[in-house]
PDB file of C-alpha atoms and ligand atoms in Angstrom:
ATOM      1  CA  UNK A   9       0.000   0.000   0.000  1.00 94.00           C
ATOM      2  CA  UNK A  10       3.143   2.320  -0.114  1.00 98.00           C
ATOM      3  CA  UNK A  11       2.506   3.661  -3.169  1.00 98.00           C
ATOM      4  CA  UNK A  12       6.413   4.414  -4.533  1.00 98.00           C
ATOM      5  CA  UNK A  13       6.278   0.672  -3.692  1.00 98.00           C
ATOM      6  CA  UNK A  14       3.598  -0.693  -6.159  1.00 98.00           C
ATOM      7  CA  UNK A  15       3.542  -1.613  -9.279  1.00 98.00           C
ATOM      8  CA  UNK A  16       0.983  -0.588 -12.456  1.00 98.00           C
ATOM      9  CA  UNK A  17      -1.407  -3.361 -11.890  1.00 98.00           C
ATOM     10  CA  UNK A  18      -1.590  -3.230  -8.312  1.00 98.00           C
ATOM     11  CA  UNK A  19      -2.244   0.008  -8.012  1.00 98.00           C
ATOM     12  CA  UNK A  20      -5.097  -0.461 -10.854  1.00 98.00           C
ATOM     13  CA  UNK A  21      -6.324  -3.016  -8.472  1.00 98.00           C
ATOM     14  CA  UNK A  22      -6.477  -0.393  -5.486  1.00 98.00           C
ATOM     15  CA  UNK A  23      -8.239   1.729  -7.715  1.00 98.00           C
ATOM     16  CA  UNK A  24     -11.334  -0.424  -8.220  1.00 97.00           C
ATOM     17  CA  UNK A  25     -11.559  -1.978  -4.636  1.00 97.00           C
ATOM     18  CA  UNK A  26     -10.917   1.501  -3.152  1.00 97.00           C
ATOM     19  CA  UNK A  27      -9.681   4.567  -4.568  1.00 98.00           C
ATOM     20  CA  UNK A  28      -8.858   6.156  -1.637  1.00 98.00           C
ATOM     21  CA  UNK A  29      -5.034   8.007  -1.222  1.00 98.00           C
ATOM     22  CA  UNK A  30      -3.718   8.800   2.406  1.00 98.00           C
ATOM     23  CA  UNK A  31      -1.112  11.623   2.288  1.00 98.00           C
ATOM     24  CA  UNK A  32       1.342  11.998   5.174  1.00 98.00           C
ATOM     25  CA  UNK A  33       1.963  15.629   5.586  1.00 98.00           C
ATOM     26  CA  UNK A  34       4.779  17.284   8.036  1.00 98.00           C
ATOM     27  CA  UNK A  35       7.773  19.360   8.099  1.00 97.00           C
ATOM     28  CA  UNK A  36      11.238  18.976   9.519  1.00 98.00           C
ATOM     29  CA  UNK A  37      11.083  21.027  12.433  1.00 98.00           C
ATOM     30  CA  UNK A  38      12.607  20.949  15.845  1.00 98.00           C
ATOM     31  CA  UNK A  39      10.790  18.638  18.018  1.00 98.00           C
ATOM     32  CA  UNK A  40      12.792  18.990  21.421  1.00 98.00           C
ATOM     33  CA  UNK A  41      16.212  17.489  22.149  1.00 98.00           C
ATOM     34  CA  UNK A  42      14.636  13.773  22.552  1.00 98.00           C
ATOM     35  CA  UNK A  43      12.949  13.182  19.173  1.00 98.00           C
ATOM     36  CA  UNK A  44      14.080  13.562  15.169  1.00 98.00           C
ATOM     37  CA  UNK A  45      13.235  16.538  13.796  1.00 98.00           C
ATOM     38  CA  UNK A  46      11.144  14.594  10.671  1.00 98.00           C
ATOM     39  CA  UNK A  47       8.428  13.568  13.638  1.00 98.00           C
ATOM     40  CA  UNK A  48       5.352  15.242  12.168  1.00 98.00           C
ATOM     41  CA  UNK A  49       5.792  13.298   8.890  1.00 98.00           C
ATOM     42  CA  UNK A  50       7.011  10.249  10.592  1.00 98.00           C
ATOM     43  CA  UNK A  51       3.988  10.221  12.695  1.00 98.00           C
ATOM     44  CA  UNK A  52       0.908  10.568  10.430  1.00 98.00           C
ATOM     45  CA  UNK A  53       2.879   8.175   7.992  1.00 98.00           C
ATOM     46  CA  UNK A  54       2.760   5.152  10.444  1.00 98.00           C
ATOM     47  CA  UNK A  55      -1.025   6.260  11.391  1.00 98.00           C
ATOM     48  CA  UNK A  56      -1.833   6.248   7.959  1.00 98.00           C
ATOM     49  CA  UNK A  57      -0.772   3.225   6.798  1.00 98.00           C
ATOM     50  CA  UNK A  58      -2.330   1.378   9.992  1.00 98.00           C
ATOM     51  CA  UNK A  59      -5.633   2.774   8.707  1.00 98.00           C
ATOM     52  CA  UNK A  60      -5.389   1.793   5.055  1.00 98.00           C
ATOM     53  CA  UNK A  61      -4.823  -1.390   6.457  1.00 98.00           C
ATOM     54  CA  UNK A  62      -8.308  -1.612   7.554  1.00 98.00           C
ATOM     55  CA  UNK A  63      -9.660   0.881   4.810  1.00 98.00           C
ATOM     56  CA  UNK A  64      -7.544  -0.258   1.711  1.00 98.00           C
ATOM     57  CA  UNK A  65      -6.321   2.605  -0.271  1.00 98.00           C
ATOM     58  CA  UNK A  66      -2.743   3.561  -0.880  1.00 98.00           C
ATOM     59  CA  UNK A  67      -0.449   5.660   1.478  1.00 98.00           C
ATOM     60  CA  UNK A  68       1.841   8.558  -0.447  1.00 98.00           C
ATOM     61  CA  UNK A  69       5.109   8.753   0.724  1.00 98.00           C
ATOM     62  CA  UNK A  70       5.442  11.584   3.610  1.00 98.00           C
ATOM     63  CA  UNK A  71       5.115  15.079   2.990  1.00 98.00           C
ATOM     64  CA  UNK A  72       7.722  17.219   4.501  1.00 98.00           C
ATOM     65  CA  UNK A  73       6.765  20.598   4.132  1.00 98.00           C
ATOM     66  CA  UNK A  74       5.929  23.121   6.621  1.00 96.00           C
ATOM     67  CA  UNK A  75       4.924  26.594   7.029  1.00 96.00           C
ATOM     68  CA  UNK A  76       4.801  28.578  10.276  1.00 95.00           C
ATOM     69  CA  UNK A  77       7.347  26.352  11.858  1.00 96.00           C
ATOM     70  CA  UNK A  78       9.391  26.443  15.142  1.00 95.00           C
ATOM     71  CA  UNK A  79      12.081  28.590  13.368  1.00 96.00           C
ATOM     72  CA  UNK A  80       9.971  31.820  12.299  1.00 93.00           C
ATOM     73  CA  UNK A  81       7.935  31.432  15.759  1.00 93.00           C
ATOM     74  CA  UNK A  82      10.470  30.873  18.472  1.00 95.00           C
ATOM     75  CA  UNK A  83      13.824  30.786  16.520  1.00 95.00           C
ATOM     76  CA  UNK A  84      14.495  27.132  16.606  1.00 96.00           C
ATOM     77  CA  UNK A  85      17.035  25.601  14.060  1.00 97.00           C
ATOM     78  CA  UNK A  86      17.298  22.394  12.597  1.00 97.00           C
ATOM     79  CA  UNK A  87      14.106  23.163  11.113  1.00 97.00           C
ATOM     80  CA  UNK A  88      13.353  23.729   7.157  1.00 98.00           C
ATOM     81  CA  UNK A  89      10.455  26.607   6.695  1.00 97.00           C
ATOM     82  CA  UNK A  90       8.753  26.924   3.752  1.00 97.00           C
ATOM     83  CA  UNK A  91       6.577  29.743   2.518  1.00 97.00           C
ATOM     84  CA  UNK A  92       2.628  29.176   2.064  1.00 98.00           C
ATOM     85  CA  UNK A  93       2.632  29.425  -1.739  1.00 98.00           C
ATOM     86  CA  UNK A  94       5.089  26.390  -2.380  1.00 98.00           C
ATOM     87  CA  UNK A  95       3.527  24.082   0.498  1.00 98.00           C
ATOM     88  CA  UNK A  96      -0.075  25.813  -1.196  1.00 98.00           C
ATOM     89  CA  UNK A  97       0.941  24.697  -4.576  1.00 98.00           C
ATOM     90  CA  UNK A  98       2.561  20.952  -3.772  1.00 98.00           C
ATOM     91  CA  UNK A  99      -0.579  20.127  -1.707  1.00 98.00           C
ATOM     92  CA  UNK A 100      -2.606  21.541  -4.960  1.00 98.00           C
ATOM     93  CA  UNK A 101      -0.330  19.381  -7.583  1.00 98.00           C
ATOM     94  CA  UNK A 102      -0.478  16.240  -5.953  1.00 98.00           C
ATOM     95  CA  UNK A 103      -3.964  16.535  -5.235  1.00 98.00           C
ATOM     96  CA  UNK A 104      -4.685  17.311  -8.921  1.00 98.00           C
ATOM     97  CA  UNK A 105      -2.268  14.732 -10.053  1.00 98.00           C
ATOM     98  CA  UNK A 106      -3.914  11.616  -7.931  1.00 98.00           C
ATOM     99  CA  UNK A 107      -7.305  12.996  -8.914  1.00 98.00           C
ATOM    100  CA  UNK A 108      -6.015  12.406 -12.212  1.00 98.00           C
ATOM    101  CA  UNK A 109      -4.625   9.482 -11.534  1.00 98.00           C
ATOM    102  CA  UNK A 110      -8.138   8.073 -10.342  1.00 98.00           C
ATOM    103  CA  UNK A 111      -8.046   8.289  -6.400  1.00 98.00           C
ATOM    104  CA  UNK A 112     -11.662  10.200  -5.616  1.00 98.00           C
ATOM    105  CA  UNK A 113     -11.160   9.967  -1.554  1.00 98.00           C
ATOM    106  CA  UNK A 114      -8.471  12.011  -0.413  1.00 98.00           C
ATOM    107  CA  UNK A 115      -7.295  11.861   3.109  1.00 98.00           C
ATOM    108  CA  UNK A 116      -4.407  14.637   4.101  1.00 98.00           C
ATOM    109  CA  UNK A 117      -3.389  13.683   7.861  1.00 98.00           C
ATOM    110  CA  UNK A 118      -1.464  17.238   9.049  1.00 98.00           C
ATOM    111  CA  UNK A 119       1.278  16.173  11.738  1.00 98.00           C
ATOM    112  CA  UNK A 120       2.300  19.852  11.250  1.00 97.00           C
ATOM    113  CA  UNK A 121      -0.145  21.985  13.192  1.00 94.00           C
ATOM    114  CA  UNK A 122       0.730  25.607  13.369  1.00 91.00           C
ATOM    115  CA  UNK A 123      -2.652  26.993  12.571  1.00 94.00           C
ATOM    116  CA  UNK A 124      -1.662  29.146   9.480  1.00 96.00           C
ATOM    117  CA  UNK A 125      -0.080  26.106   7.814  1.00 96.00           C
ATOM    118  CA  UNK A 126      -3.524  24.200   8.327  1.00 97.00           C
ATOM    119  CA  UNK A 127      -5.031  26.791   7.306  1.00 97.00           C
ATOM    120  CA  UNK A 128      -3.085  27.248   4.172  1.00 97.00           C
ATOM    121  CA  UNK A 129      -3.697  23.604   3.434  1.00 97.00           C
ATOM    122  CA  UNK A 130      -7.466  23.312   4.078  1.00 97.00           C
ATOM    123  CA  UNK A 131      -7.677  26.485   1.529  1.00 97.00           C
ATOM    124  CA  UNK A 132      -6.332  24.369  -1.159  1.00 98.00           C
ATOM    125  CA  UNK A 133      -8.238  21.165  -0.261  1.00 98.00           C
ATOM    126  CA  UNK A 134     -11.755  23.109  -0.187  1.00 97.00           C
ATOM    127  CA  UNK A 135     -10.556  24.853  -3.421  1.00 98.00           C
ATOM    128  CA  UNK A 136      -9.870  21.216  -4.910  1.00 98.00           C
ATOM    129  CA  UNK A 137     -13.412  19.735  -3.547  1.00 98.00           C
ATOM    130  CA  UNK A 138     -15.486  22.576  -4.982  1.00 98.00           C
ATOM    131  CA  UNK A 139     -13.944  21.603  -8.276  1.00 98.00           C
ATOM    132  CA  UNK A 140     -14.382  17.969  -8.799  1.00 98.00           C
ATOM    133  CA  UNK A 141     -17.510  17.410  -6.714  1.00 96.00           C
ATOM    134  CA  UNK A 142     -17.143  13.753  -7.337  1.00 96.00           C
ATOM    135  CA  UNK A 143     -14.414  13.501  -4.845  1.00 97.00           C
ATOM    136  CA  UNK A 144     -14.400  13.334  -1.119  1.00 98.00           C
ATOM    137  CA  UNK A 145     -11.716  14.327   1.465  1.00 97.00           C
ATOM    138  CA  UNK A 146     -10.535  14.345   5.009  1.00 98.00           C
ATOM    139  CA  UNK A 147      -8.032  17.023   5.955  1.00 98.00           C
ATOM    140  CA  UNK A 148      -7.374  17.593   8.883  1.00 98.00           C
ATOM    141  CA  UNK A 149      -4.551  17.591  12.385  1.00 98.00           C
ATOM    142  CA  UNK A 150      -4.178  14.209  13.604  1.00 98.00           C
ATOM    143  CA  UNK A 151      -5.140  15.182  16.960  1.00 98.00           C
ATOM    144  CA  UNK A 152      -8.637  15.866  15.574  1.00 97.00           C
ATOM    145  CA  UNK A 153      -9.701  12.057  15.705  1.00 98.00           C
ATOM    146  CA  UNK A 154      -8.575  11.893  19.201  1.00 98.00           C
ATOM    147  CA  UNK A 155      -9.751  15.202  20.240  1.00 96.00           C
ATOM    148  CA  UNK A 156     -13.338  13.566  22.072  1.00 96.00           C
ATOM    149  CA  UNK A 157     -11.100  10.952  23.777  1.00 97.00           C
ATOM    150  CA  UNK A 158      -9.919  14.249  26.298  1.00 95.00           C
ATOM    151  CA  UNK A 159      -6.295  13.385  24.096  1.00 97.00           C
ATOM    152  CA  UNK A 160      -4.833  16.523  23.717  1.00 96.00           C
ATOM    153  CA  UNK A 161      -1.827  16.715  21.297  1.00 96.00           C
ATOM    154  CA  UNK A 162       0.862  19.393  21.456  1.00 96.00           C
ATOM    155  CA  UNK A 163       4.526  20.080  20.214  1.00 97.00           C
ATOM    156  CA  UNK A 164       6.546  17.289  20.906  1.00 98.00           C
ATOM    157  CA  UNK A 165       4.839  16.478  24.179  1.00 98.00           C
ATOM    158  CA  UNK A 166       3.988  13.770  26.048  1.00 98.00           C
ATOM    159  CA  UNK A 167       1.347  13.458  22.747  1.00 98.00           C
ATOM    160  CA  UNK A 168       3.963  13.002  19.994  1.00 98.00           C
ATOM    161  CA  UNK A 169       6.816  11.821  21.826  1.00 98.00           C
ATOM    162  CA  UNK A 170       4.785   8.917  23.112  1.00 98.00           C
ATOM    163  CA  UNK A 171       3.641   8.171  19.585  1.00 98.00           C
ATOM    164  CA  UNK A 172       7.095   8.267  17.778  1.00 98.00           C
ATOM    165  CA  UNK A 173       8.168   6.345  20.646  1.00 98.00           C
ATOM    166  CA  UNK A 174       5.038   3.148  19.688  1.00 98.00           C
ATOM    167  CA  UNK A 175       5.686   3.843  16.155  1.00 98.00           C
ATOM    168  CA  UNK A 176       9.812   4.141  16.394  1.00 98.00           C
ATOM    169  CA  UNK A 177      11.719   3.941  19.726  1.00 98.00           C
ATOM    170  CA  UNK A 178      15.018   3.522  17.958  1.00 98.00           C
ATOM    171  CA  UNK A 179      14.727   7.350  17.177  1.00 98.00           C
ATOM    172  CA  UNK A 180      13.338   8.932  20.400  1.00 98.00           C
ATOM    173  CA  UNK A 181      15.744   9.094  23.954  1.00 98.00           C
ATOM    174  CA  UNK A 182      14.339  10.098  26.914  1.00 98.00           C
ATOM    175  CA  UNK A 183      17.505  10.867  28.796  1.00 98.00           C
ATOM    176  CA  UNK A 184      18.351  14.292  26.669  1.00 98.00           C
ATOM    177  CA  UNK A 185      15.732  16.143  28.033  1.00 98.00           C
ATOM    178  CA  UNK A 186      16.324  18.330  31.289  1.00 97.00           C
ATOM    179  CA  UNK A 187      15.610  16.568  34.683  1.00 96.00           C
ATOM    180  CA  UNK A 188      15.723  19.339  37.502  1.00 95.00           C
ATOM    181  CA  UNK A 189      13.452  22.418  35.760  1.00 97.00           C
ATOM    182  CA  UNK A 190      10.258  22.703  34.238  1.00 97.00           C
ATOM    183  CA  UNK A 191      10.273  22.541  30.397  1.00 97.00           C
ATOM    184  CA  UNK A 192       8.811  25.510  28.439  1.00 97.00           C
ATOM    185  CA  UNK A 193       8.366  26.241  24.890  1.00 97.00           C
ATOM    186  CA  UNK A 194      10.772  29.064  25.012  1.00 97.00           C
ATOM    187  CA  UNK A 195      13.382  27.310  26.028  1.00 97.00           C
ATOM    188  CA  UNK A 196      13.095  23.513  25.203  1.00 98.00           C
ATOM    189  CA  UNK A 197      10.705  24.426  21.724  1.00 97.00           C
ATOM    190  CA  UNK A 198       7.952  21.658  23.644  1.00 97.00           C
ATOM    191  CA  UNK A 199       4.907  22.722  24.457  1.00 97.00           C
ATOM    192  CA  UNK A 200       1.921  20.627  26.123  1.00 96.00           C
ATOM    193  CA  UNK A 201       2.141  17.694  28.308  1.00 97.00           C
ATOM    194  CA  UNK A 202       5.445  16.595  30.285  1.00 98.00           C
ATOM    195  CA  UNK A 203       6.964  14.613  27.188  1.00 98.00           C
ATOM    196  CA  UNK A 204       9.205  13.187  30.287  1.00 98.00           C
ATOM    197  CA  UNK A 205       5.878  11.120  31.030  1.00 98.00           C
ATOM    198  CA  UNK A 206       6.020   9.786  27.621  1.00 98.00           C
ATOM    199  CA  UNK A 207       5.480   5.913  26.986  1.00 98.00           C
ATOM    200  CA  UNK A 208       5.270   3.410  24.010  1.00 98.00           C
ATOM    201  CA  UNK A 209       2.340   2.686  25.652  1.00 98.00           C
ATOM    202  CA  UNK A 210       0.326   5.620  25.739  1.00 98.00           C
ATOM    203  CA  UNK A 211       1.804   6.405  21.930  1.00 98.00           C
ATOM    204  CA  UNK A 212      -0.113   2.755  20.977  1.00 98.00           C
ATOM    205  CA  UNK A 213      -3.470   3.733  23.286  1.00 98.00           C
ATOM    206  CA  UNK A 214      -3.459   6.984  21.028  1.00 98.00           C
ATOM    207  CA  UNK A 215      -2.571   5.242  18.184  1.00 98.00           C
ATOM    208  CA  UNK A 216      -5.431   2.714  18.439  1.00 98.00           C
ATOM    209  CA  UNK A 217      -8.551   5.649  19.461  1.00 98.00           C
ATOM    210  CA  UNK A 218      -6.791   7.911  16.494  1.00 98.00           C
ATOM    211  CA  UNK A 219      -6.493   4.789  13.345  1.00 98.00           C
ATOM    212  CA  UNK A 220      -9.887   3.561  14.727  1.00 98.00           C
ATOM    213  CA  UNK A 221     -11.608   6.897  14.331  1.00 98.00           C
ATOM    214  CA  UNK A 222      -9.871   8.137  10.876  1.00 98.00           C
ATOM    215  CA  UNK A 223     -10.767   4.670   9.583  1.00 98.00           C
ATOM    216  CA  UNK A 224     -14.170   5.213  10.392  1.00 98.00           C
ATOM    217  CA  UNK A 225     -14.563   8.361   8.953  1.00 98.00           C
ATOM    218  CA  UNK A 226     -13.095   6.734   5.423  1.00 98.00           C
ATOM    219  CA  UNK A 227     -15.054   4.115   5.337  1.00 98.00           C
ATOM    220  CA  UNK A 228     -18.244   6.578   5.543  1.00 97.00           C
ATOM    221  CA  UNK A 229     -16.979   8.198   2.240  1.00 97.00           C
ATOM    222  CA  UNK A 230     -16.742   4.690   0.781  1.00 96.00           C
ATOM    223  CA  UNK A 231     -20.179   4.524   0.977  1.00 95.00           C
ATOM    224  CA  UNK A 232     -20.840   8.037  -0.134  1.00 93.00           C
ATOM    225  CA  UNK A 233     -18.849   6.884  -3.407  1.00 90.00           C
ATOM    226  CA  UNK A 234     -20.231   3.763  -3.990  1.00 85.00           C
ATOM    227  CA  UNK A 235     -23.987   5.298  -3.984  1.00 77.00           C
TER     228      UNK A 235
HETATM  229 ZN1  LIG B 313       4.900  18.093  15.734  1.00 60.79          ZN
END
């Protein structure tokens, strides 16, 4: 279901069982000393492809591309900003280009949540709905499907960092962050929950409310297709 993985014919197959395309999309962006700075692509790329396990549908490879990042906000480095019209015009390309291609539900999972790149994003997604009214699509912050659970997801909190650490524990370590002060946003670029409280367990309790609720929510625009 990777799609730079699959070949002509099986993606024709996908096509006619379910035409639906899940694209990662995240930014490189400093996610506190403990975790890789590719986490917000990392994140909704391993949620993604457990839901098109249940859903069917092909996951694009992540997006990393980010506007209103750490670096413009607080200064932070090892972070890659880009500026609304490019991440504006990739999202409007590739959306064009797997319409074209024959996907008609379209599912962009935002791991990147600083509110004017959503909002740059949703601008082109409603833009591309209006136009081909025979498609569907989901786009939206991960932490939206979790959001009635009382999950709240931050900036490499005890929210992300417990999920990269489910999803990948080889990258994440614990033992960089601070022990004897409070972290802040300022200083440590986290903001939300402790992320020293941070388990693979709760990353695979959040991982199993969030995959079961975005699945969900597919599977109702299956039907809406198939009518
Ligand atoms: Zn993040």
């Amino acid at each position: 279901m990777k799609l730079e993985e699959m070949k002509p014919n099986e993606i024709d197959e996908m096509l006619n069982r379910a035409p639906i395309v899940y694209i990662p999309w995240g930014s490189l962006e400093w996610h506190g000393v403990q975790n890789p700075i590719g986490l917000d692509a990392l994140k909704v790329y391993y949620l993604c492809l457990r839901a098109a396990e249940r859903t069917g549908g092909v996951v694009f490879p992540p997006v990393f591309c980010g506007y209103e990042t750490m670096k413009p906000y607080l200064g932070f480095k090892k972070t890659i900003e880009i500026s609304k019209e490019t991440v504006q015009a990739l999202a409007r390309e590739y959306l064009e280009q797997l319409y074209d291609e024959g996907f008609r539900i379209f599912v962009i999972l935002m791991g990147h949540y600083g509110a004017k790149h959503v909002e740059a994003l949703k601008e082109v997604c409603q833009e591309f709905l209006k136009k081909h009214t025979d498609a569907r699509g989901i786009f939206a912050p991960d932490p939206t499907f979790v959001a009635d659970k009382g999950i709240q997801g931050g900036h490499a909190d005890l929210y992300e960092t417990s999920l990269m650490m489910f999803f990948r524990p080889d990258l994440v370590d614990l033992s960089l962050l601070p022990q004897d002060r409070e972290i802040t946003i300022e200083k440590d670029g986290i903001g939300g929950a402790d992320p020293r409280n941070s388990s693979k367990e709760e990353g695979e309790r959040i991982a199993n409310f969030l995959v079961a609720e975005l699945s969900s929510r597919v599977e109702e625009l299956m039907k809406e297709i198939e009518k």
